[in-house]
Amino acid sequence: MRSALCLAAAGLALPMLAGRAWPQADDAFSFFAEEAKVITASRRIQSVREAPVAVEVISAAEIKASGAINLWDLLRFRAGIDAFESRNAQSGRRSIVSVRGFSRDFVSELQVLVDGRSVYDPIQGGVGWENIPVQIQDIERIEIVRGPNAVLYGSNSALGVINIITRTPSDKRSATVRQTVGSMNTHITEVATESSREGYGFRLSHTYSANGGFPKQAGGTANDFAVSNKTNFRGYWQIRPDTKAEILSGVALNASGVPAAQDPQHRYRTYFNTAKLTHDWSGEDQLEVRVSQSDSYLRVYPVYPTSLDTHFYQWDSEAVQHMGWWSGRMQAALGVSYRYAGMYSDQIFGNSPFQQNRVAQGFLHDTFKLTDELTVVGGVSAEHSDTGGWSPAFQATGIANPWTGHTFRASYSQASTIPSPVKKYGDDQLSPTTRLVSNPDMIPDRLSSYDLAYIGEWFNRRLATEADLYYMVIKDRTVVKNTIVGPAVQIKSDNSDRAIARGAELKLRYDLAKGANLYANYTREVITDIVGNRECTASTPVNKFNLGGRARLGPGWSAAVNAGYKDGYLTKSTVTGIYQDQPAYWRLDAGLAYSPRPELEFFFNGQNLLIPKHREFNDAVMAPRAFYGGATLKFGGS
């Protein structure tokens, strides 16, 4: 532990010393006067201080400096978030991400969006992060809402919302090539081209990545290889000064091994298309209409008794009207949406291979600035689904700004999590002795959340502090139970639990200069329940602490350091039903980059630098120490 603390402190001191070497980086610190803007909290552009929920932004600069090669690595060091490496034999998922606790194989209470389009798995619930058809090179920023936002985004948003927002085409013609090589035979090639002219533009990108397996706990290398091809297109057409059309399209083709006794392999492919039309009325009104379609195929083989094949497709349509009155003092959003998800698997749904889920929602969200110092926010929505029936949601927030740079927020929210079709209709022989059985009587989980927050800005916004306290009650919480029936085990879910989560999230960020900062955050969460289920109460580390920073070290040089600590926690495999206690650990990631010319950059990154390997989940693999390096070359543009 002492060595971990020393290394973390040294990493934190590096950008601090670098920051002192910056002479007159920003005249009058004008950069720090700019407020961070978000769109996910209220479905309109607003500052973080105005948001009715706890929200954080991971910027493009932070994404680039992180050196992350996986999407979930971008979320590791954030307050209130758990991100683990895992390998699930049934779904091929390679990671677990949760907000405000309740970590497990399928985190069904977290809604994940790409440019506002849901990538939630309609069969098993949760999100397969490695299968999301988006590339790190395309991400402009990530907005993280901690806490319920089901009024705006529907059920399964009870713990939070993560919105991945991709880059719009630049205003100049350019092309970029990036090559990365590293540990575990990792090879990543990224190419992109973009161009814009008056009235229209596009960006086209492709990423190929491949890597070998993680080390096993017992020695050797796991059947854990991964090969991925992802292609994305984003284009826009400014039809009129007040009307804009956008098209987003992509495909992901993934193959991976899954560490298990029979060494299965996982094949996944998904396609999506989105069309969006935005029209600005006179004044402060705007209409957004979006239609999305996705088609996904999964195959895992060999698994008992034969290969697992699933196919699901989804159609989403949505219309949102934004309205404003009284010189912007009242802002409202009125929306309706409809989703149709079709699912087919003769193994997962053995009794009836085809299942469907239709979800319709309507919502109203209103912000009223009573005075310059006091704002109230209210929202209500009604949703109906095949698997969950009626699921209402509510939100009420008061925001006070008694002094410049100091904001107090109090909120109350209600949200639901509808049961996944697997839990309600599933009938799957997982192994010769293990069977997943359905429970058609499943009902939605009901969550109530109370939040108190303070946001403080000091020294012309160079120092930002935030404290969030929350108290959540989840009624009718889903519990997965293993029952011995003769020589076999039956896995079945029901709504027999009631859980309470009490938490605190503390954040601090200090901007040394433009492009150089330090941060630290601490999260504490304690979960209790009425049935004493350790899968619920012990799956979330009680204490988490992260710190780090990034800085420019001199002409062309930059560095970034991220260190994090987690208490020990309990994990359970949904497929095997096996529990395992994971030890506490520190993780240290660091990166160094050198750019001799604007169009050329060399980079070197290290992950898990403190120890050769550590365990994060009970799937027989270890997260290893790893090193990656490469170069980026840009043609054209500025």
XYZ file of C-alpha atoms in Angstrom:
638
model
C 0.000 0.000 0.000
C 2.850 2.383 0.869
C 4.425 1.973 -2.574
C 1.075 2.583 -4.205
C 0.628 5.810 -2.285
C 4.138 6.969 -3.161
C 3.649 6.281 -6.853
C 0.263 7.989 -6.891
C 1.696 11.027 -5.112
C 4.598 11.173 -7.543
C 2.197 10.972 -10.465
C 0.136 13.790 -9.026
C 3.217 15.941 -8.456
C 4.371 15.607 -12.066
C 1.650 17.795 -13.626
C 1.866 20.159 -10.670
C 5.527 20.841 -11.336
C 4.826 21.086 -15.036
C 2.073 23.595 -14.374
C 4.507 25.871 -12.541
C 6.666 26.000 -15.645
C 3.907 27.599 -17.703
C 4.644 31.321 -18.211
C 1.595 33.536 -18.833
C -0.382 30.627 -20.262
C -3.680 32.497 -20.342
C -3.974 36.278 -20.254
C -6.298 37.275 -17.383
C -7.237 33.568 -17.180
C -10.003 34.150 -19.711
C -10.113 30.429 -20.410
C -11.307 29.639 -16.896
C -14.238 32.012 -17.206
C -15.846 29.594 -19.663
C -18.516 27.353 -18.156
C -18.782 23.657 -19.009
C -21.937 22.985 -21.040
C -24.046 19.820 -21.097
C -27.134 18.687 -22.971
C -28.039 15.339 -21.367
C -29.308 16.654 -18.014
C -32.337 18.524 -19.433
C -32.187 17.764 -23.179
C -31.039 21.309 -23.857
C -27.731 23.139 -23.652
C -27.043 24.461 -20.159
C -24.162 24.885 -17.744
C -23.318 22.194 -15.196
C -24.407 24.588 -12.424
C -27.895 24.896 -13.977
C -28.417 21.132 -14.334
C -31.110 19.554 -12.119
C -29.024 16.394 -11.631
C -25.399 15.543 -10.884
C -23.607 15.598 -14.232
C -19.976 15.385 -15.350
C -18.278 15.849 -18.718
C -15.316 13.910 -20.076
C -13.892 16.245 -22.703
C -12.145 15.402 -25.975
C -8.843 16.574 -24.475
C -9.271 14.233 -21.496
C -10.163 11.336 -23.790
C -7.042 11.915 -25.867
C -4.774 12.276 -22.823
C -6.157 9.137 -21.133
C -4.530 6.747 -23.594
C -7.557 4.451 -23.224
C -7.932 1.708 -25.802
C -11.320 0.519 -24.504
C -14.451 2.585 -24.012
C -14.914 1.530 -20.378
C -11.371 2.647 -19.510
C -12.522 6.245 -20.058
C -14.903 5.872 -17.095
C -12.628 4.203 -14.521
C -11.465 7.228 -12.566
C -14.755 9.137 -12.277
C -16.711 9.801 -9.095
C -19.582 7.426 -8.474
C -18.590 4.968 -11.210
C -17.407 1.360 -11.041
C -15.702 -0.097 -14.116
C -14.381 -3.670 -14.049
C -12.844 -6.081 -16.527
C -15.060 -9.165 -16.865
C -15.627 -11.992 -19.313
C -19.182 -13.351 -19.588
C -19.526 -16.697 -21.351
C -23.139 -16.256 -22.435
C -23.065 -12.721 -23.830
C -19.373 -12.275 -24.603
C -19.345 -9.025 -22.611
C -15.886 -7.936 -21.564
C -16.628 -5.257 -18.973
C -19.009 -4.098 -16.243
C -19.857 -0.420 -15.757
C -22.268 0.893 -13.145
C -23.168 4.286 -11.692
C -23.892 4.579 -7.967
C -23.374 0.914 -7.245
C -25.168 -2.409 -7.748
C -22.421 -3.789 -10.003
C -23.072 -7.166 -11.642
C -22.993 -8.946 -15.001
C -25.978 -7.059 -16.426
C -26.451 -3.542 -15.016
C -30.031 -2.959 -16.116
C -30.553 0.356 -14.249
C -28.056 2.339 -16.364
C -29.116 3.894 -19.669
C -26.335 4.353 -22.241
C -26.818 6.530 -25.316
C -24.773 7.305 -28.424
C -25.782 10.734 -29.714
C -29.081 10.296 -27.875
C -29.758 6.805 -29.326
C -30.154 4.012 -26.774
C -27.709 1.086 -27.018
C -29.391 -0.837 -24.192
C -29.561 -4.609 -24.800
C -33.275 -5.424 -25.284
C -32.785 -9.154 -24.511
C -30.639 -9.441 -21.393
C -30.603 -5.834 -20.198
C -27.579 -3.686 -19.553
C -24.972 -2.761 -22.129
C -22.290 -4.721 -23.960
C -19.643 -1.990 -23.950
C -17.282 -3.674 -26.403
C -20.165 -4.129 -28.871
C -21.223 -0.479 -28.981
C -20.658 0.602 -32.609
C -18.669 3.728 -31.754
C -14.919 4.332 -31.890
C -12.873 6.241 -29.344
C -11.437 8.393 -32.148
C -14.978 9.609 -32.961
C -15.959 10.698 -29.439
C -16.231 14.432 -28.841
C -17.238 14.120 -25.201
C -19.035 11.869 -22.722
C -21.712 13.246 -20.401
C -22.397 11.263 -17.228
C -25.602 11.799 -15.255
C -25.367 10.287 -11.770
C -28.788 9.532 -10.387
C -32.262 8.980 -11.867
C -33.227 10.704 -15.107
C -36.061 8.429 -16.167
C -38.398 11.373 -16.833
C -36.366 12.214 -19.935
C -34.908 8.832 -20.897
C -37.439 6.257 -19.740
C -37.148 3.184 -17.566
C -33.734 1.639 -16.997
C -32.336 5.120 -16.221
C -32.763 4.714 -12.467
C -29.087 4.877 -11.514
C -27.936 7.207 -14.259
C -27.409 8.009 -17.928
C -24.187 7.999 -19.956
C -24.418 9.866 -23.257
C -21.555 9.329 -25.721
C -21.514 12.285 -28.126
C -19.567 11.881 -31.353
C -17.642 14.473 -33.327
C -19.348 16.608 -35.921
C -17.451 17.056 -39.197
C -14.772 19.750 -39.072
C -14.978 22.788 -41.356
C -11.883 21.727 -43.308
C -11.030 18.694 -45.412
C -8.666 16.379 -43.534
C -7.612 12.761 -42.992
C -6.095 11.094 -39.940
C -4.196 7.831 -39.477
C -3.328 6.441 -36.026
C -1.433 3.236 -35.298
C -1.129 1.621 -31.851
C 0.794 -1.504 -30.843
C 1.426 -2.955 -27.416
C 1.083 -5.698 -24.852
C -0.877 -8.909 -25.480
C -0.185 -8.602 -29.223
C -2.365 -5.513 -29.435
C -2.701 -3.865 -32.854
C -5.062 -0.953 -33.458
C -5.357 0.952 -36.730
C -7.625 3.992 -36.932
C -8.349 5.993 -40.077
C -10.778 8.868 -40.611
C -11.588 11.491 -43.203
C -13.897 14.479 -42.931
C -14.930 17.500 -44.902
C -17.438 20.323 -44.727
C -18.619 22.884 -47.196
C -21.287 25.500 -47.036
C -24.460 23.715 -46.081
C -23.212 20.109 -45.729
C -20.412 17.929 -44.388
C -19.435 14.381 -43.439
C -17.046 12.294 -41.352
C -16.161 8.679 -42.195
C -14.016 6.549 -39.874
C -12.857 2.966 -39.371
C -11.036 1.182 -36.555
C -9.467 -2.282 -36.652
C -8.273 -3.694 -33.351
C -6.933 -7.059 -32.228
C -5.392 -8.332 -29.020
C -4.534 -11.618 -27.342
C -5.852 -12.952 -24.070
C -5.452 -11.827 -20.472
C -3.350 -13.949 -18.099
C -5.180 -16.670 -16.137
C -5.254 -16.738 -12.370
C -3.705 -20.215 -12.497
C -1.044 -19.223 -15.059
C -0.901 -19.148 -18.842
C -3.127 -17.140 -21.177
C -6.908 -17.277 -21.285
C -9.003 -17.892 -24.374
C -9.703 -14.197 -24.339
C -8.617 -12.864 -27.727
C -10.602 -10.068 -29.390
C -10.811 -8.853 -32.982
C -12.999 -5.888 -33.926
C -13.883 -3.840 -36.997
C -15.983 -0.705 -36.516
C -17.051 1.791 -39.183
C -19.029 4.985 -38.640
C -20.464 7.696 -40.862
C -21.886 11.036 -39.784
C -23.214 13.604 -42.222
C -25.339 16.731 -42.083
C -27.243 18.946 -44.504
C -28.289 22.490 -43.620
C -31.515 22.456 -45.604
C -32.427 26.019 -44.612
C -31.007 28.437 -42.060
C -33.542 27.131 -39.556
C -33.628 23.431 -40.570
C -30.858 20.841 -40.314
C -30.845 17.142 -41.204
C -28.311 14.615 -39.879
C -27.581 10.991 -40.714
C -25.547 8.658 -38.505
C -24.759 5.105 -39.524
C -22.372 2.434 -38.352
C -21.422 -1.224 -38.095
C -19.461 -3.273 -35.572
C -18.096 -6.752 -36.331
C -16.574 -8.397 -33.266
C -15.056 -11.788 -32.505
C -13.671 -12.870 -29.151
C -12.819 -15.845 -27.026
C -14.415 -16.341 -23.637
C -12.428 -18.013 -20.821
C -14.324 -21.165 -19.884
C -13.709 -24.881 -19.690
C -15.028 -25.529 -23.192
C -13.248 -22.459 -24.653
C -16.258 -20.938 -26.420
C -15.975 -18.234 -29.030
C -18.222 -15.238 -29.417
C -19.270 -13.603 -32.695
C -21.222 -10.374 -32.662
C -22.283 -7.986 -35.394
C -24.530 -4.962 -35.213
C -25.721 -2.300 -37.645
C -27.466 0.979 -36.928
C -28.901 3.952 -38.784
C -30.237 7.212 -37.383
C -31.920 10.139 -39.107
C -32.473 13.371 -37.191
C -34.235 16.577 -38.214
C -33.958 19.803 -36.210
C -36.111 22.831 -36.926
C -35.805 26.180 -35.109
C -39.027 28.085 -34.824
C -39.047 31.793 -34.185
C -37.996 32.841 -30.699
C -36.792 30.103 -28.351
C -38.696 27.117 -29.768
C -37.120 24.100 -31.439
C -38.437 20.769 -32.737
C -36.310 17.603 -32.875
C -37.471 14.457 -34.661
C -35.359 11.285 -34.615
C -35.800 7.816 -36.142
C -33.287 5.033 -35.399
C -32.929 1.407 -36.416
C -30.502 -1.269 -35.231
C -29.974 -4.934 -36.069
C -27.742 -7.244 -34.020
C -26.659 -10.878 -34.206
C -24.888 -12.898 -31.504
C -23.438 -16.385 -31.702
C -21.540 -18.203 -28.956
C -20.165 -21.679 -29.674
C -19.722 -24.299 -28.483
C -22.064 -24.031 -25.493
C -24.358 -26.640 -24.019
C -26.155 -28.297 -25.729
C -25.276 -26.528 -28.999
C -24.299 -23.041 -30.148
C -26.162 -20.045 -28.727
C -27.681 -17.884 -31.483
C -29.671 -14.710 -30.920
C -30.992 -12.015 -33.207
C -32.577 -8.791 -32.080
C -33.649 -5.671 -33.899
C -35.031 -2.387 -32.670
C -36.833 0.643 -34.047
C -36.958 3.935 -32.147
C -38.865 7.092 -33.010
C -38.964 10.283 -30.974
C -40.207 13.853 -31.215
C -39.259 16.562 -28.718
C -40.556 20.126 -28.744
C -38.463 22.706 -26.855
C -40.266 25.870 -25.792
C -39.181 29.036 -24.047
C -40.991 32.043 -22.573
C -40.239 35.228 -20.670
C -36.817 35.865 -22.182
C -35.644 32.354 -21.355
C -36.810 32.313 -17.729
C -39.061 29.351 -18.477
C -37.784 26.450 -20.575
C -39.902 23.384 -21.295
C -39.439 20.132 -23.218
C -42.432 18.070 -24.313
C -41.706 14.707 -25.897
C -43.128 11.396 -27.086
C -41.274 8.237 -28.093
C -41.991 4.699 -29.261
C -39.704 1.669 -29.366
C -40.240 -1.754 -30.873
C -37.760 -4.512 -30.084
C -38.008 -7.954 -31.663
C -35.930 -10.849 -30.300
C -35.336 -14.406 -31.476
C -33.380 -17.191 -29.784
C -34.441 -20.833 -29.711
C -32.080 -21.416 -26.773
C -32.601 -18.396 -24.494
C -36.373 -18.477 -25.123
C -36.736 -22.244 -25.405
C -40.503 -22.336 -24.825
C -41.286 -19.523 -27.297
C -38.254 -18.476 -29.393
C -39.679 -15.144 -30.602
C -40.315 -12.357 -28.080
C -41.069 -8.685 -28.451
C -41.186 -5.593 -26.284
C -43.002 -2.396 -27.212
C -42.332 0.730 -25.170
C -44.222 4.018 -25.463
C -43.442 7.118 -23.408
C -44.584 10.714 -23.049
C -42.893 13.322 -20.875
C -42.968 16.970 -19.823
C -39.911 18.667 -18.314
C -40.050 22.301 -17.178
C -37.439 24.723 -15.813
C -38.618 27.988 -14.262
C -36.178 30.661 -13.118
C -38.149 32.367 -10.372
C -35.403 34.887 -9.616
C -31.763 35.284 -10.558
C -30.917 33.261 -7.447
C -33.614 30.552 -7.469
C -34.676 28.022 -10.104
C -37.181 25.183 -9.835
C -37.288 22.177 -12.158
C -40.083 19.646 -12.476
C -40.725 16.682 -14.729
C -43.203 13.865 -15.161
C -43.419 10.969 -17.584
C -45.637 7.968 -18.241
C -44.277 4.837 -19.917
C -45.897 1.563 -20.911
C -44.032 -1.569 -21.967
C -44.888 -5.202 -22.657
C -42.518 -6.456 -19.950
C -43.181 -3.808 -17.299
C -46.670 -2.409 -17.813
C -47.120 1.191 -16.654
C -44.013 2.864 -15.188
C -44.412 6.513 -14.129
C -41.435 8.743 -13.281
C -41.152 12.062 -11.447
C -38.497 14.688 -10.824
C -38.526 17.838 -8.649
C -35.448 20.014 -8.121
C -34.653 23.327 -6.505
C -31.448 25.178 -7.444
C -30.191 28.166 -5.455
C -27.338 30.515 -6.388
C -27.120 32.839 -3.361
C -23.628 34.007 -4.293
C -21.729 34.104 -7.560
C -19.902 30.824 -8.094
C -21.804 28.899 -5.413
C -24.732 26.624 -6.203
C -26.931 24.493 -3.945
C -29.237 21.806 -5.334
C -31.897 19.619 -3.713
C -33.866 17.044 -5.698
C -36.271 14.145 -5.436
C -36.792 11.573 -8.207
C -38.762 8.415 -8.846
C -37.826 5.908 -11.536
C -38.407 2.300 -12.570
C -36.398 -0.529 -14.049
C -38.453 -2.881 -16.170
C -37.493 -6.594 -16.125
C -35.535 -7.879 -19.100
C -37.216 -10.423 -21.398
C -34.635 -13.032 -20.302
C -35.795 -12.807 -16.689
C -39.467 -12.744 -17.572
C -39.590 -15.224 -20.466
C -36.203 -16.990 -20.476
C -35.813 -20.780 -20.666
C -32.146 -21.619 -21.225
C -30.131 -24.777 -20.494
C -26.866 -23.055 -19.540
C -25.026 -26.303 -18.805
C -25.865 -29.980 -18.157
C -26.612 -29.091 -14.506
C -27.715 -25.436 -14.708
C -30.918 -24.064 -16.189
C -32.286 -20.509 -16.431
C -36.058 -20.472 -15.900
C -38.564 -17.677 -16.434
C -40.763 -15.764 -14.012
C -43.725 -14.226 -15.867
C -44.797 -12.484 -12.634
C -41.777 -10.142 -12.630
C -42.631 -6.453 -12.109
C -40.501 -3.294 -12.397
C -38.117 -2.253 -9.627
C -39.231 1.077 -8.089
C -36.536 3.567 -7.067
C -36.864 6.768 -5.039
C -33.847 9.058 -4.707
C -33.126 12.092 -2.527
C -30.121 14.235 -3.478
C -28.361 17.229 -1.937
C -25.466 18.926 -3.713
C -23.122 21.884 -3.527
C -21.009 23.210 -6.420
C -18.370 25.835 -5.667
C -16.133 27.763 -8.043
C -13.139 29.733 -6.804
C -10.367 31.895 -8.229
C -12.214 32.758 -11.455
C -13.278 29.111 -11.872
C -9.717 27.779 -11.644
C -10.759 25.709 -8.629
C -14.002 23.718 -8.825
C -15.436 21.702 -5.954
C -18.544 19.555 -5.732
C -20.212 17.516 -3.009
C -23.200 15.215 -3.657
C -25.110 13.309 -0.970
C -27.797 10.818 -1.930
C -30.223 8.380 -0.333
C -31.857 5.806 -2.615
C -34.556 3.255 -1.865
C -35.243 0.448 -4.359
C -38.517 -1.401 -3.790
C -39.371 -4.723 -5.457
C -35.695 -5.097 -6.336
C -34.832 -8.006 -8.609
C -32.980 -10.892 -6.955
C -31.440 -13.809 -8.849
C -31.867 -17.050 -6.879
C -30.245 -20.435 -7.343
C -32.466 -23.382 -6.353
C -31.315 -27.004 -6.159
C -33.749 -29.282 -7.991
C -32.443 -32.823 -7.768
C -28.909 -32.871 -9.236
C -29.481 -29.612 -11.129
C -29.482 -25.894 -10.303
C -32.297 -23.602 -11.422
C -31.628 -19.868 -11.812
C -34.709 -17.714 -11.397
C -35.358 -14.023 -10.694
C -38.032 -12.449 -8.520
C -38.864 -9.084 -6.866
C -38.400 -10.130 -3.236
C -35.772 -7.583 -2.138
C -35.767 -3.999 -0.919
C -32.448 -2.120 -0.905
C -31.228 1.206 0.468
C -28.091 2.970 -0.787
C -26.507 5.870 1.083
C -23.688 7.656 -0.671
C -21.411 10.666 -0.879
C -19.444 11.903 -3.897
C -16.765 14.545 -3.402
C -14.879 16.162 -6.297
C -12.101 18.698 -6.666
C -10.448 20.041 -9.793
C -7.783 22.724 -10.097
C -6.839 24.204 -13.484
C -3.189 25.176 -13.511
C -3.347 26.567 -17.046
C -5.145 25.802 -20.273
C -4.611 22.095 -20.892
C -3.126 21.466 -17.427
C -5.096 20.455 -14.348
C -5.207 18.354 -11.202
C -8.202 16.429 -9.918
C -9.246 14.249 -7.002
C -12.531 12.550 -6.157
C -13.819 10.307 -3.395
C -16.921 8.118 -3.358
C -18.404 6.330 -0.371
C -21.489 4.143 -0.690
C -23.104 1.771 1.794
C -25.891 -0.560 0.632
C -28.255 -2.520 2.869
C -31.255 -4.703 2.072
C -34.012 -6.629 3.863
C -32.952 -10.158 2.864
C -29.232 -9.907 3.634
C -28.225 -10.705 0.065
C -24.458 -10.125 -0.221
C -24.757 -9.954 -4.002
C -26.665 -6.719 -3.418
C -24.910 -5.290 -0.359
C -21.278 -6.219 -1.057
C -21.009 -5.904 -4.855
C -20.092 -2.209 -4.630
C -16.761 -1.065 -3.101
C -17.571 1.053 -0.044
C -14.683 3.460 -0.611
C -13.235 4.637 -3.938
C -10.574 7.312 -4.371
C -9.118 8.712 -7.612
C -6.565 11.406 -8.314
C -4.394 12.552 -11.189
C -3.873 15.280 -13.736
C -2.517 16.257 -17.108
C -0.076 18.951 -18.214
C 2.206 20.190 -20.954
C 5.818 19.544 -20.018
C 7.473 21.764 -22.586
C 7.444 22.447 -26.337
C 5.478 19.591 -27.901
C 5.430 17.406 -24.757
C 2.401 16.480 -22.634
C 1.689 13.939 -19.900
C -1.277 12.491 -18.015
C -1.559 10.433 -14.823
C -4.593 8.680 -13.311
C -4.490 6.702 -10.071
C -7.409 4.972 -8.376
C -8.140 2.859 -5.318
C -11.113 0.553 -4.664
C -12.079 -1.325 -1.517
C -12.659 -5.034 -1.815
C -16.027 -6.183 -3.193
C -18.031 -9.297 -4.036
C -18.699 -10.585 -7.560
C -21.066 -13.263 -8.808
C -21.257 -14.877 -12.219
C -24.829 -15.015 -13.483
C -24.005 -18.070 -15.600
C -22.202 -20.198 -12.988
C -23.756 -18.722 -9.830
C -20.311 -18.673 -8.194
C -19.462 -15.922 -5.692
C -15.955 -14.585 -5.182
C -14.516 -11.840 -2.968
C -12.189 -9.505 -4.874
C -9.373 -7.827 -2.936
C -8.847 -4.075 -2.677
C -6.415 -2.686 -5.231
C -4.752 0.422 -6.610
C -4.551 1.098 -10.331
C -2.139 3.570 -11.927
C -2.330 4.598 -15.610
C 0.008 7.135 -17.199
C 0.733 8.508 -20.646
C 3.335 10.624 -22.415
C 2.982 12.306 -25.820
C 5.298 14.293 -28.067
C 4.141 16.383 -31.021
C 7.067 17.877 -32.984
C 4.634 19.318 -35.562
C 0.866 19.984 -35.424
C 0.152 17.162 -37.857
C 2.313 14.514 -36.101
C 2.188 13.021 -32.599
C 3.977 10.123 -30.897
C 2.496 8.607 -27.731
C 3.284 6.005 -25.077
C 0.828 4.785 -22.424
C 0.952 2.374 -19.505
C -1.899 0.726 -17.600
C -1.900 -1.127 -14.268
C 1.644 0.056 -13.597
C 1.791 -0.784 -9.876
C 1.601 -4.587 -10.019
C 1.993 -7.196 -12.792
C -1.679 -8.227 -12.590
C -4.743 -8.107 -10.359
C -8.197 -9.670 -10.308
C -11.386 -7.662 -10.956
C -14.015 -10.376 -11.566
C -14.495 -14.114 -10.959
C -13.956 -15.242 -14.536
C -10.484 -16.833 -14.173
C -8.617 -13.924 -15.793
C -6.400 -11.179 -14.376
C -6.151 -7.538 -15.494
C -2.459 -7.255 -16.482
C 0.140 -4.516 -16.541
C 0.197 -3.293 -20.147
C 2.048 -0.841 -22.371
C 0.947 0.750 -25.635
C 2.622 3.128 -28.054
C 2.180 4.540 -31.509
C 1.796 7.597 -33.693
C -0.899 9.821 -35.189
C -0.505 11.541 -38.572
C -2.939 14.120 -39.903
C -3.235 15.340 -43.493
C -4.886 18.637 -44.364
C -7.020 20.677 -41.987
C -5.397 23.033 -39.519
